[in-house]
Short mmCIF file of C-alpha atoms and ligand atoms in Angstrom, two decimals:
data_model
loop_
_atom_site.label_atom_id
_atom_site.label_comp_id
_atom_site.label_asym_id
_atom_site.label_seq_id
_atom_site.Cartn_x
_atom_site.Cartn_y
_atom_site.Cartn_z
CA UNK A 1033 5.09 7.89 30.53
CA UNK A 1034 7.89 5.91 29.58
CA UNK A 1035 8.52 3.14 27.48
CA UNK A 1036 9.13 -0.24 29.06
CA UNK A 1037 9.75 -2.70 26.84
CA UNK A 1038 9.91 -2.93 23.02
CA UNK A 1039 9.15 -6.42 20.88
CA UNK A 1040 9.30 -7.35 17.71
CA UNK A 1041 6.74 -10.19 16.20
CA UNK A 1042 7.55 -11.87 13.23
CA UNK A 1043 4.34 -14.08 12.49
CA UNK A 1044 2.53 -15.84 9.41
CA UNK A 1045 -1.13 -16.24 9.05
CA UNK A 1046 -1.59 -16.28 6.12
CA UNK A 1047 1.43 -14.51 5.35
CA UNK A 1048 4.41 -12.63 6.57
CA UNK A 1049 3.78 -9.80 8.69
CA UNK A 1050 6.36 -7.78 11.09
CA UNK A 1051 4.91 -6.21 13.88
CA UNK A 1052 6.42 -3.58 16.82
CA UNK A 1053 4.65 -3.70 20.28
CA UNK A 1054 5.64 -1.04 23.04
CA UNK A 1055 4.43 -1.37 26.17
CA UNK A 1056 5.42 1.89 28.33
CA UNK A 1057 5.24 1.66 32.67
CA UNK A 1058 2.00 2.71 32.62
CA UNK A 1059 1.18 -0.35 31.05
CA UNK A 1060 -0.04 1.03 28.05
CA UNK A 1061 0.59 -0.69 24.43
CA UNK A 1062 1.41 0.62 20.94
CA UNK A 1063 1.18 -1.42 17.84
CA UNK A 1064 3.24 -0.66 14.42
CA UNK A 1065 3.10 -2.06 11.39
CA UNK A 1066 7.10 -2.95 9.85
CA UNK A 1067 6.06 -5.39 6.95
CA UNK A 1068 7.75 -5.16 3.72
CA UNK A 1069 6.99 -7.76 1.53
CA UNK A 1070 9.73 -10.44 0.43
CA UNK A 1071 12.30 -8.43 2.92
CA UNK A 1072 10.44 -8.92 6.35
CA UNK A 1073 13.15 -10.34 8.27
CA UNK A 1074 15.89 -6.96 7.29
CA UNK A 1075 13.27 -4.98 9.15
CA UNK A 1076 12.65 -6.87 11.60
CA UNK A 1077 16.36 -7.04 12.35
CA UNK A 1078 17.02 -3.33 12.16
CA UNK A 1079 14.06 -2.87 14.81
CA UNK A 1080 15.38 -5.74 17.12
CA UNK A 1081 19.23 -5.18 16.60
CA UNK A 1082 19.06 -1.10 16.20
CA UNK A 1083 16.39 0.28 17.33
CA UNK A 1084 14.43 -1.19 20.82
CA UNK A 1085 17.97 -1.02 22.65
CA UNK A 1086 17.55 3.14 21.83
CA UNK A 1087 13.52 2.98 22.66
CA UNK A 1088 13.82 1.56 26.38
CA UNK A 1089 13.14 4.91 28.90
CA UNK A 1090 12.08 7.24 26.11
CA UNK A 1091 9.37 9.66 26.77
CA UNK A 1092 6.33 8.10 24.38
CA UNK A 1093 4.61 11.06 24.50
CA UNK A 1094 7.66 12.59 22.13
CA UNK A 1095 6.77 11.24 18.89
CA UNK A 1096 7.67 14.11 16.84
CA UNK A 1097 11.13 14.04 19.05
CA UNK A 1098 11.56 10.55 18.91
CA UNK A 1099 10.97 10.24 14.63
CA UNK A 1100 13.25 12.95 14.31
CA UNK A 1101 15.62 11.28 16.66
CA UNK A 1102 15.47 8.16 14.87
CA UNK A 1103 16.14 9.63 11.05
CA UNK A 1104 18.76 11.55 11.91
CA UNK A 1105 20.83 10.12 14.68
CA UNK A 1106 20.76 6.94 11.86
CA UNK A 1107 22.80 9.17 9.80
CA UNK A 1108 22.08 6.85 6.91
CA UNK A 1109 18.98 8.39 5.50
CA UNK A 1110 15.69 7.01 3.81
CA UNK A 1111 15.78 3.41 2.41
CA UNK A 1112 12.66 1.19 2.84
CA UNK A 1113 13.98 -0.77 5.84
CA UNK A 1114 15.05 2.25 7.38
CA UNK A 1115 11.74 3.69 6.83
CA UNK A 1116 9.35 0.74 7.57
CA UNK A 1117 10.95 0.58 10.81
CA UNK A 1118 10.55 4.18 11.70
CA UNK A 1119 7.03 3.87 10.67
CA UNK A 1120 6.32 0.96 13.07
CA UNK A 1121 7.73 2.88 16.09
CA UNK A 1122 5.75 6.06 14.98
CA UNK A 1123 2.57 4.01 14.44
CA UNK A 1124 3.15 2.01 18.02
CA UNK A 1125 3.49 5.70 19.91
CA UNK A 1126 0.14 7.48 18.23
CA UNK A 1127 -1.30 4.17 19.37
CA UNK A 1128 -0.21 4.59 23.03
CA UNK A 1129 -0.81 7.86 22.81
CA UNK A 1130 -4.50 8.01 21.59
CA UNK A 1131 -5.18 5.19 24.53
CA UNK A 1132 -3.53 7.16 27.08
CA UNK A 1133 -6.31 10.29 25.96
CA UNK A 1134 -9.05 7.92 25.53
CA UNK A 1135 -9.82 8.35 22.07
CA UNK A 1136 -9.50 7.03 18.71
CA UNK A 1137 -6.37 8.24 16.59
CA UNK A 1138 -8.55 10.18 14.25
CA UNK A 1139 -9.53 12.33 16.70
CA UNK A 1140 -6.31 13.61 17.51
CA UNK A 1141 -5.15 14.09 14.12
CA UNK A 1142 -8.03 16.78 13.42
CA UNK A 1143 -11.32 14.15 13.70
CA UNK A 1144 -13.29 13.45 10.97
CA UNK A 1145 -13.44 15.13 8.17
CA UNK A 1146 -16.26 12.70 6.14
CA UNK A 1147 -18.47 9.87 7.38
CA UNK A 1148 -16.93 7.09 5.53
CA UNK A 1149 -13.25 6.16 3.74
CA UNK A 1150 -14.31 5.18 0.12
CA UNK A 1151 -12.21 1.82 -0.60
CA UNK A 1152 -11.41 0.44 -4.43
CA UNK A 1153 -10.57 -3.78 -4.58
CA UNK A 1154 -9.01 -5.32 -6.95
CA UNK A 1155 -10.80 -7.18 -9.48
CA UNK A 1156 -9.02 -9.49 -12.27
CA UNK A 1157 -9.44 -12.25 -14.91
CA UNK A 1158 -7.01 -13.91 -17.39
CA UNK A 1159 -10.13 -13.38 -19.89
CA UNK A 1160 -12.62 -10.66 -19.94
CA UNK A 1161 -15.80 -13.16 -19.04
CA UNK A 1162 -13.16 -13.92 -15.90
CA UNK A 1163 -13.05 -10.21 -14.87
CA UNK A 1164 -16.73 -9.38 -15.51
CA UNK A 1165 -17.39 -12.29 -13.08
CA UNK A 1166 -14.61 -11.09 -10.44
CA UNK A 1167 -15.98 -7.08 -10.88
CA UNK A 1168 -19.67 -8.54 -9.99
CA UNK A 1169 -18.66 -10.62 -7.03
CA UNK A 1170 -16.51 -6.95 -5.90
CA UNK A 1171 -19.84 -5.21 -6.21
CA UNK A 1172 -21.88 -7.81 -4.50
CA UNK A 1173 -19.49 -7.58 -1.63
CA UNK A 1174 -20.64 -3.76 -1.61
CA UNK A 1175 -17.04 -2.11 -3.17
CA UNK A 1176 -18.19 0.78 -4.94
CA UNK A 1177 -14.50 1.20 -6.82
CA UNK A 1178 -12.90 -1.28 -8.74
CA UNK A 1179 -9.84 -2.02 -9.80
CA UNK A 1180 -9.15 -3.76 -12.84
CA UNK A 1181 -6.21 -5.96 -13.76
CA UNK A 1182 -6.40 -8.53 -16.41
CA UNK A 1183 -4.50 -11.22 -18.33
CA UNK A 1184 -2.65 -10.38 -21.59
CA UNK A 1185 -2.99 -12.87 -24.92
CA UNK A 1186 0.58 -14.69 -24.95
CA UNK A 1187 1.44 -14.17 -22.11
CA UNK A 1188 1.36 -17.07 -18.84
CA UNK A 1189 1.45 -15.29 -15.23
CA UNK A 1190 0.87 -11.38 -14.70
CA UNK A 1191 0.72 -8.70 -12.08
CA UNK A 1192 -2.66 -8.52 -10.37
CA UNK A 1193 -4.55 -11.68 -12.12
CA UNK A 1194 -5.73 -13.99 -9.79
CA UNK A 1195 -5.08 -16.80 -12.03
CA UNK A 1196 -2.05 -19.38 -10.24
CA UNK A 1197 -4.25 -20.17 -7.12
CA UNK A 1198 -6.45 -22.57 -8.98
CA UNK A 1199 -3.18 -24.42 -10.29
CA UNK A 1200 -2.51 -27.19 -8.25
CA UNK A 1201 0.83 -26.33 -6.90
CA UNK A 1202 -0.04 -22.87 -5.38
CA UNK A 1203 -3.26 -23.39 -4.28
CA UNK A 1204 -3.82 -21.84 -0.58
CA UNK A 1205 -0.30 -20.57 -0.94
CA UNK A 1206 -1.14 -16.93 -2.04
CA UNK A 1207 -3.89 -14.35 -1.70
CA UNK A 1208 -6.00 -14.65 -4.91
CA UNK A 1209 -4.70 -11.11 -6.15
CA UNK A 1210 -1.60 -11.23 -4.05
CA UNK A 1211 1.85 -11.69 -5.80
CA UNK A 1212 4.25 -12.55 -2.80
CA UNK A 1213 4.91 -16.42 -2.80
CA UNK A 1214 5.65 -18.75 -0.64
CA UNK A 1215 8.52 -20.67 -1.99
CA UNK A 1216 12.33 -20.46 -1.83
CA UNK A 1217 12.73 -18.60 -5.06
CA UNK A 1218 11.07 -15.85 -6.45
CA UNK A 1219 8.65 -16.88 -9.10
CA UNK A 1220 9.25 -15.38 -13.15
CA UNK A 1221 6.83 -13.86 -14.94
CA UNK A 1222 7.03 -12.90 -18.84
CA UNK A 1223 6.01 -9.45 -19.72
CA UNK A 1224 5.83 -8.07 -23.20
CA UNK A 1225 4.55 -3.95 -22.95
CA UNK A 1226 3.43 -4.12 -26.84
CA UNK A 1227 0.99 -6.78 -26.33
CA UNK A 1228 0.11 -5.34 -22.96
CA UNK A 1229 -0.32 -1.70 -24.70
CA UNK A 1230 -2.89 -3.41 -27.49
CA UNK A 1231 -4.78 -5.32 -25.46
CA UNK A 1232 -5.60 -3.43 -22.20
CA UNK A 1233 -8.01 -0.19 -23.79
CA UNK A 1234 -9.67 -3.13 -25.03
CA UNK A 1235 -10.61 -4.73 -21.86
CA UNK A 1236 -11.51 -1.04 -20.63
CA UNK A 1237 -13.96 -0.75 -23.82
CA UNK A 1238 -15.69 -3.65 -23.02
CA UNK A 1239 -15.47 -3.15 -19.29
CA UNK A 1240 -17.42 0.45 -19.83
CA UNK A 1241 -19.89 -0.89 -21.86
CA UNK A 1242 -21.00 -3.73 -18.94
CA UNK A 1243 -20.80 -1.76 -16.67
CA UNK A 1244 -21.42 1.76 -17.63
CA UNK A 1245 -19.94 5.31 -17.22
CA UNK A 1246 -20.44 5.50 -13.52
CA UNK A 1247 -18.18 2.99 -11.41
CA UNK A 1248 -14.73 4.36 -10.72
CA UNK A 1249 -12.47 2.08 -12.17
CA UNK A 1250 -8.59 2.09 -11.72
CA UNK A 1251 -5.67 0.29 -13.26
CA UNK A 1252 -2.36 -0.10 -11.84
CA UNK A 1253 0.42 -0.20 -14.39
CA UNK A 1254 3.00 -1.74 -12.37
CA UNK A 1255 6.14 0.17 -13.35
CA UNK A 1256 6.28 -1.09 -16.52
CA UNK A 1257 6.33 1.09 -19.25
CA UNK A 1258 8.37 4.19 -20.84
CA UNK A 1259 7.40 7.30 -20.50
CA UNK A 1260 6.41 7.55 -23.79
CA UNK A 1261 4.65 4.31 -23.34
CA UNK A 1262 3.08 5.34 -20.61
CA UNK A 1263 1.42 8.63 -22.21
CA UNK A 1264 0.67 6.55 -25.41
CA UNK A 1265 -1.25 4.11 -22.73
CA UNK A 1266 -2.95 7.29 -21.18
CA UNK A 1267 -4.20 8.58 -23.80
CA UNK A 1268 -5.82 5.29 -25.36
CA UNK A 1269 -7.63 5.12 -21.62
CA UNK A 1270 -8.83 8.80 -21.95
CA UNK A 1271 -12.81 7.24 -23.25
CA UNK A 1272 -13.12 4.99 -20.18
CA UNK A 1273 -12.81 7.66 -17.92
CA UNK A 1274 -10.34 6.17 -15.60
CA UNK A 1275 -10.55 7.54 -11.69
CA UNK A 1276 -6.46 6.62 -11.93
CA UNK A 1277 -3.71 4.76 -13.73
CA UNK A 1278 -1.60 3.89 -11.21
CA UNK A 1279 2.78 3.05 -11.16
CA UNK A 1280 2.35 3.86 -15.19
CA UNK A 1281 6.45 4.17 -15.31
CA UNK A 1282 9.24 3.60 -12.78
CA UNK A 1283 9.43 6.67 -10.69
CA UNK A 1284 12.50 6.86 -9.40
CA UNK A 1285 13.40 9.86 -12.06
CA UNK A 1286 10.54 12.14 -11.22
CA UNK A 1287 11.03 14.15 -13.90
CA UNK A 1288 9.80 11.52 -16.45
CA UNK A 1289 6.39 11.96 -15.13
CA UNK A 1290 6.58 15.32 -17.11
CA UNK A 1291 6.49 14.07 -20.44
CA UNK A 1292 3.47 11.20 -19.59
CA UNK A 1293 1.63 14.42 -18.16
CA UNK A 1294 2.00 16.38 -21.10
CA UNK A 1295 0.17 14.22 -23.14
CA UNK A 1296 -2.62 12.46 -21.34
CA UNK A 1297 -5.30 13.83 -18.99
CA UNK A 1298 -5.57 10.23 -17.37
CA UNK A 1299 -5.34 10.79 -13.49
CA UNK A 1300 -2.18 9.65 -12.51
CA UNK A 1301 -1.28 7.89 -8.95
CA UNK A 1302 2.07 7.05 -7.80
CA UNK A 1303 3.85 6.37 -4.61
CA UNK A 1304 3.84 2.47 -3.16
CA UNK A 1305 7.32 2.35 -3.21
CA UNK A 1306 8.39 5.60 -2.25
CA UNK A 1307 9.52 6.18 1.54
CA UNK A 1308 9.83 9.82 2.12
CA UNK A 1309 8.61 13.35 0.65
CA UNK A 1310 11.70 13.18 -1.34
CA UNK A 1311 10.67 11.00 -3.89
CA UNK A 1312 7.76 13.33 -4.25
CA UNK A 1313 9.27 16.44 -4.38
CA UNK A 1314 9.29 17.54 -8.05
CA UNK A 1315 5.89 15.76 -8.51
CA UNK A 1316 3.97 17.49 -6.06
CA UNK A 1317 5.48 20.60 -6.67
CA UNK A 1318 5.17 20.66 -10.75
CA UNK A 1319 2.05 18.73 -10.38
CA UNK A 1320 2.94 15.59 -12.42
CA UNK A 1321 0.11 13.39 -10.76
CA UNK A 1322 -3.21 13.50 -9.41
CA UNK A 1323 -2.40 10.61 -6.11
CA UNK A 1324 0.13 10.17 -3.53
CA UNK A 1325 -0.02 6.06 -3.35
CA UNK A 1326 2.31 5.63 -0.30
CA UNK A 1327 1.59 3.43 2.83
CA UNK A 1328 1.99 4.52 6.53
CA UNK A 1329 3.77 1.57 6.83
CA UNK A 1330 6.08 2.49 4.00
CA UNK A 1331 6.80 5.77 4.38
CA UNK A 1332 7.96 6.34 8.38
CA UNK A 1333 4.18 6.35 9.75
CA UNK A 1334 1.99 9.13 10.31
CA UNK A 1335 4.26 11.62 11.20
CA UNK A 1336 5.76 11.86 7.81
CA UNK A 1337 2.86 10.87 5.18
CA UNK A 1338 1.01 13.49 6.83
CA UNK A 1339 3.32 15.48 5.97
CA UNK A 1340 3.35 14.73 2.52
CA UNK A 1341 -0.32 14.80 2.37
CA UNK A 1342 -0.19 18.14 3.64
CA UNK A 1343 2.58 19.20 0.93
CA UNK A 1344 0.23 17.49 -1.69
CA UNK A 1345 -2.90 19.26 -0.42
CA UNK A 1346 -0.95 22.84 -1.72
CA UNK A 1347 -1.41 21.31 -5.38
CA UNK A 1348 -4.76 19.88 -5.27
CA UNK A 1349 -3.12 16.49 -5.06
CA UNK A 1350 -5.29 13.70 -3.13
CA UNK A 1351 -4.41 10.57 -1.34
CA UNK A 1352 -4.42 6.77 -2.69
CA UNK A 1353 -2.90 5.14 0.62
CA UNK A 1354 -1.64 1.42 -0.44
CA UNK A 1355 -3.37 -1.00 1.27
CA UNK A 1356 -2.57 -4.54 0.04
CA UNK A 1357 -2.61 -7.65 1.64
CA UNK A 1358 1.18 -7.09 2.81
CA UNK A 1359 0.27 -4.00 5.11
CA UNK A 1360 -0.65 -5.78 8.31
CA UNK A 1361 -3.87 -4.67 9.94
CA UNK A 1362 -1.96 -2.69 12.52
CA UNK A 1363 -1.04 -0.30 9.34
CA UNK A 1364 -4.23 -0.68 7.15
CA UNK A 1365 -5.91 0.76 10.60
CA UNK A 1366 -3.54 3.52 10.82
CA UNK A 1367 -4.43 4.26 7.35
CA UNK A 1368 -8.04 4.49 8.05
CA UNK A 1369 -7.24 7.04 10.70
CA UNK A 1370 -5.76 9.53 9.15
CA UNK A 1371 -8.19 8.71 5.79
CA UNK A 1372 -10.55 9.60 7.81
CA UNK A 1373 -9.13 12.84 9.20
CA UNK A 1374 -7.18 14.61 6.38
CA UNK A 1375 -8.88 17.27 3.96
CA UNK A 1376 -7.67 16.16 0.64
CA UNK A 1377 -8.55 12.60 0.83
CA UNK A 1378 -9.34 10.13 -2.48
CA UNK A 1379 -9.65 6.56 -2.24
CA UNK A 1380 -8.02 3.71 -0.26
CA UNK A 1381 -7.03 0.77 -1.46
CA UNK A 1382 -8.59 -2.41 0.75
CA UNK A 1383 -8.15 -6.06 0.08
CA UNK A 1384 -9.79 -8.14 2.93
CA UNK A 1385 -7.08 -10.32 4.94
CA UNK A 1386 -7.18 -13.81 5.24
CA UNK A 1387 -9.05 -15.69 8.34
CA UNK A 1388 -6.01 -16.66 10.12
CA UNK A 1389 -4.62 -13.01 9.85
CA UNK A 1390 -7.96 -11.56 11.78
CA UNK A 1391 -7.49 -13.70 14.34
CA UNK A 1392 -4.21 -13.25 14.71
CA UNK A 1393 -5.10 -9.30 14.43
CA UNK A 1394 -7.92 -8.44 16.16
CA UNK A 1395 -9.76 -5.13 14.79
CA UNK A 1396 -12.04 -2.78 15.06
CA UNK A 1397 -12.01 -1.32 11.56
CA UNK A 1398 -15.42 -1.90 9.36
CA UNK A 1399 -16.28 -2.24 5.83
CA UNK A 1400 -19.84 -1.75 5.05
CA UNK A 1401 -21.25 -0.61 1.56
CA UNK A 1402 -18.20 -0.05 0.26
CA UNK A 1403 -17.18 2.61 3.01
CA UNK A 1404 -14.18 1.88 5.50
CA UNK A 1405 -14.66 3.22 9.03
CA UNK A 1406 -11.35 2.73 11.56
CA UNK A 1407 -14.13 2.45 14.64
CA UNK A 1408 -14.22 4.64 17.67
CA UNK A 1409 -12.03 2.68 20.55
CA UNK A 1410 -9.09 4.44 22.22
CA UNK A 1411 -5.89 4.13 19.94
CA UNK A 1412 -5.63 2.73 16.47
CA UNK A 1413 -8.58 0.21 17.31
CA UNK A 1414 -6.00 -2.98 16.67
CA UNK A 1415 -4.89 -5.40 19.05
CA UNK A 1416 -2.43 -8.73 18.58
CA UNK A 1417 -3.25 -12.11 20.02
CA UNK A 1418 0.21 -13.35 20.69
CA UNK A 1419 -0.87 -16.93 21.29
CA UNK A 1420 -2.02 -16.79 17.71
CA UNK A 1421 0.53 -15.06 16.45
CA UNK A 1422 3.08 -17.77 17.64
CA UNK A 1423 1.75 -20.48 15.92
CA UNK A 1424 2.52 -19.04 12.55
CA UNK A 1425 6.10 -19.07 12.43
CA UNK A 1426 7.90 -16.99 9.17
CA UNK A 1427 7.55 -18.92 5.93
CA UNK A 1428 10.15 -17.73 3.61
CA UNK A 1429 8.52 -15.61 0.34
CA UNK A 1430 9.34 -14.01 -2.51
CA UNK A 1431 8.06 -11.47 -4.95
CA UNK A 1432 8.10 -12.76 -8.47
CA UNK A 1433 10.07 -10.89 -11.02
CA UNK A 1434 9.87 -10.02 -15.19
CA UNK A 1435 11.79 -11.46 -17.82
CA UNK A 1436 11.22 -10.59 -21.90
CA UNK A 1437 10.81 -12.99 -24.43
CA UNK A 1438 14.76 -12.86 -24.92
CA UNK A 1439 15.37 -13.10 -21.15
CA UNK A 1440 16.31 -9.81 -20.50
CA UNK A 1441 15.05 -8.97 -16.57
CA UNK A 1442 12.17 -6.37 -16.63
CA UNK A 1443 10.59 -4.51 -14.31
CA UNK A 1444 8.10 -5.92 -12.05
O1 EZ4 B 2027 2.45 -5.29 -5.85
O2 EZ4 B 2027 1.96 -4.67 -2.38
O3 EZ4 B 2027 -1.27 -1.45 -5.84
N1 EZ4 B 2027 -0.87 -2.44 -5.31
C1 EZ4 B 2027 0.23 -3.10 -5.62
C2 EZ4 B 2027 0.58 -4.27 -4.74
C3 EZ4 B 2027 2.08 -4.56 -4.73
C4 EZ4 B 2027 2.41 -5.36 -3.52
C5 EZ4 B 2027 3.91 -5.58 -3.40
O4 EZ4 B 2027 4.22 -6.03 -2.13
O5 EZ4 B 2027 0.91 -2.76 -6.57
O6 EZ4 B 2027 -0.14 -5.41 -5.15
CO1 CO B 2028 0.37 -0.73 -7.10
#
């Protein structure tokens, strides 16, 4: 079975995505997911430009082969375009190859290892009344884990509030909990960690005592913080029992996560922005946190987060796959897959997509009382409508960014 023909679809519903689709002569077809969000167009390049020309005639049974293939012949290793693009061409072959043995992914990854894939959402509010409303309309909709994001006194826009798509000017333009922005700048967004620390184990106290000590909340820190910030914020959140703080410092110097872990027993999740097992290394193996966050769409596909699943598992480490708005259907179904199939599972992450984006993706995947289930046809269960697709031409968008009250650019 050989691979035919390789495409790459850039399309925007309701907002970028970048998708691979392999057909091989048996007339089979593969989906991948290759969206990163605000950089869409680099990967879709490296795909188009780099990578079909060396997919046309190659065995798609050889995944492991063909990842492999693809990382090193590159030379240049790791990167998130690199990565996202492997991914989608990893994702695209379990696809075909699932089809091609009539069953879903899950199935040849192990099966199933649990009925259902417990999902958190994200609930917000710029005021606590705000978020009690948004946490009640999560648990109506049957979520059973919530995460909670709110707005901080003095301060205008923030990660994770919902609070810009009732303005005038962005209304329709975003996701309500979704940052990326269609416009032809990235947006700013103030940020002051000292109001931030004060503030936020307040919004947890009151939070617990609504809702009480059972609901799983979570509360993603956004890379903001010190280390000794971040283990000052952990232990504050210690009383409200948190299921994780997530991104509590930038994590590109692992090691930091030692000091945050030696003074808080707040789970600790990390990963989104990671792309291989590297970045893990030293926190998996000295046990600094309690989640692997990464995507399949981030992190070369299944072939390599099962990997670092795997490598987690050792330590007693569980998974947190991302699943935002900006992973495609195509890689929130992979997700589900091997959610459903891995021993050391935790939670995943699951925003609904917009209208426009489910028609454009059609899917199999279910979400009912707060469980996630990837369904049970042949392959990943995800297929593209490419007359839909083409009516949504890319719409350039940004990610916003931080500045302090001096100006100085902080970390988003
Ligand atoms: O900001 O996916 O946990 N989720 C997140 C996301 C990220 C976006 C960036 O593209 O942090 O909302
Ligand atoms: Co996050």
């Amino acid at each position: 079975m050989k691979i035919e023909r390789a495409e790459v679809i850039v399309t925007s519903p309701d907002r970028n995505f970048v998708t691979l689709k392999l057909t091989t002569d048996d007339g089979l077809t593969g989906l991948g997911d290759a969206t990163l969000n605000g950089r869409e167009l680099s990967v879709a390049s490296y795909l188009s430009d780099h990578v079909v020309p060396l997919l046309i005639n190659r065995d798609a049974h050889r995944i492991e082969d063909t990842w492999q293939f693809l990382y090193r012949s590159a030379y240049w290793r790791r990167g998130p375009v690199t990565m996202a693009a492997i991914a989608a061409v990893d994702v695209a072959l379990w696809d075909i190859k699932a089809k091609a043995a009539g069953m879903p992914l899950y199935q040849l990854l192990g099966g199933a290892s649990r009925n259902g894939i417990l999902a958190y959402g994200h609930a917000s509010g710029a005021t606590t009344e705000g978020l009690f409303d948004s946490i009640r309309s999560h648990q109506e909709q049957g979520y059973r884990a919530i995460r909670v994001q709110t707005g901080v006194p003095g301060l205008n826009a923030i990660y994770g509030v919902a609070a810009n798509r009732t303005t005038e000017g962005n209304k329709g333009k975003r996701y309500d909990y979704e940052p990326a922005q269609r416009a032809a700048l990235p947006a700013e967004e103030d940020w002051d960690t000292r109001s931030y620390l004060r503030h936020l184990p307040t919004v947890f106290e009151a939070v617990r005592g609504e809702f009480g000590p059972e609901l799983p909340l979570l509360h993603d820190g956004h890379h903001r913080m010190t280390p000794i910030q971040a283990a000052k914020l952990g232990k504050a959140l210690e009383p409200y029992d948190l299921f994780w703080l997530e991104d509590c410092t930038p994590a590109e110097n692992q090691e930091a996560l030692r000091l945050v872990r030696q003074h808080t027993t707040t789970p600790l999740a990390i990963g989104e922005i990671f792309n291989t097992v590297w970045d893990y290394q030293t926190l998996i193996r000295e046990q600094l946190i309690d989640y692997v966050r990464s995507a399949v769409t981030h992190t070369g596909g299944i072939t390599q987060l099962k990997k670092i699943l795997e490598f987690a598992a050792q330590y007693q480490i569980k998974s947190g796959i991302h699943g935002p708005t900006d992973i495609s259907p195509v890689g929130m179904a992979a997700a589900l897959h091997l959610d459903l199939a891995i021993h050391n599972f935790g939670i995943q992450e699951y925003m609904k997509h917009g209208e426009k984006t489910n028609a454009t993706f059609q899917q199999t995947f279910t979400f009912d009382d707060g469980y996630l289930h990837p369904g049970d046809q042949p392959g990943i269960g995800v297929e593209l409508d490419l007359d839909e697709a083409g009516k949504y031409p890319y719409q350039t968008a940004y990610l916003p960014f931080n500045r302090l009250a001096d100006g100085t650019v902080h970390d988003w």
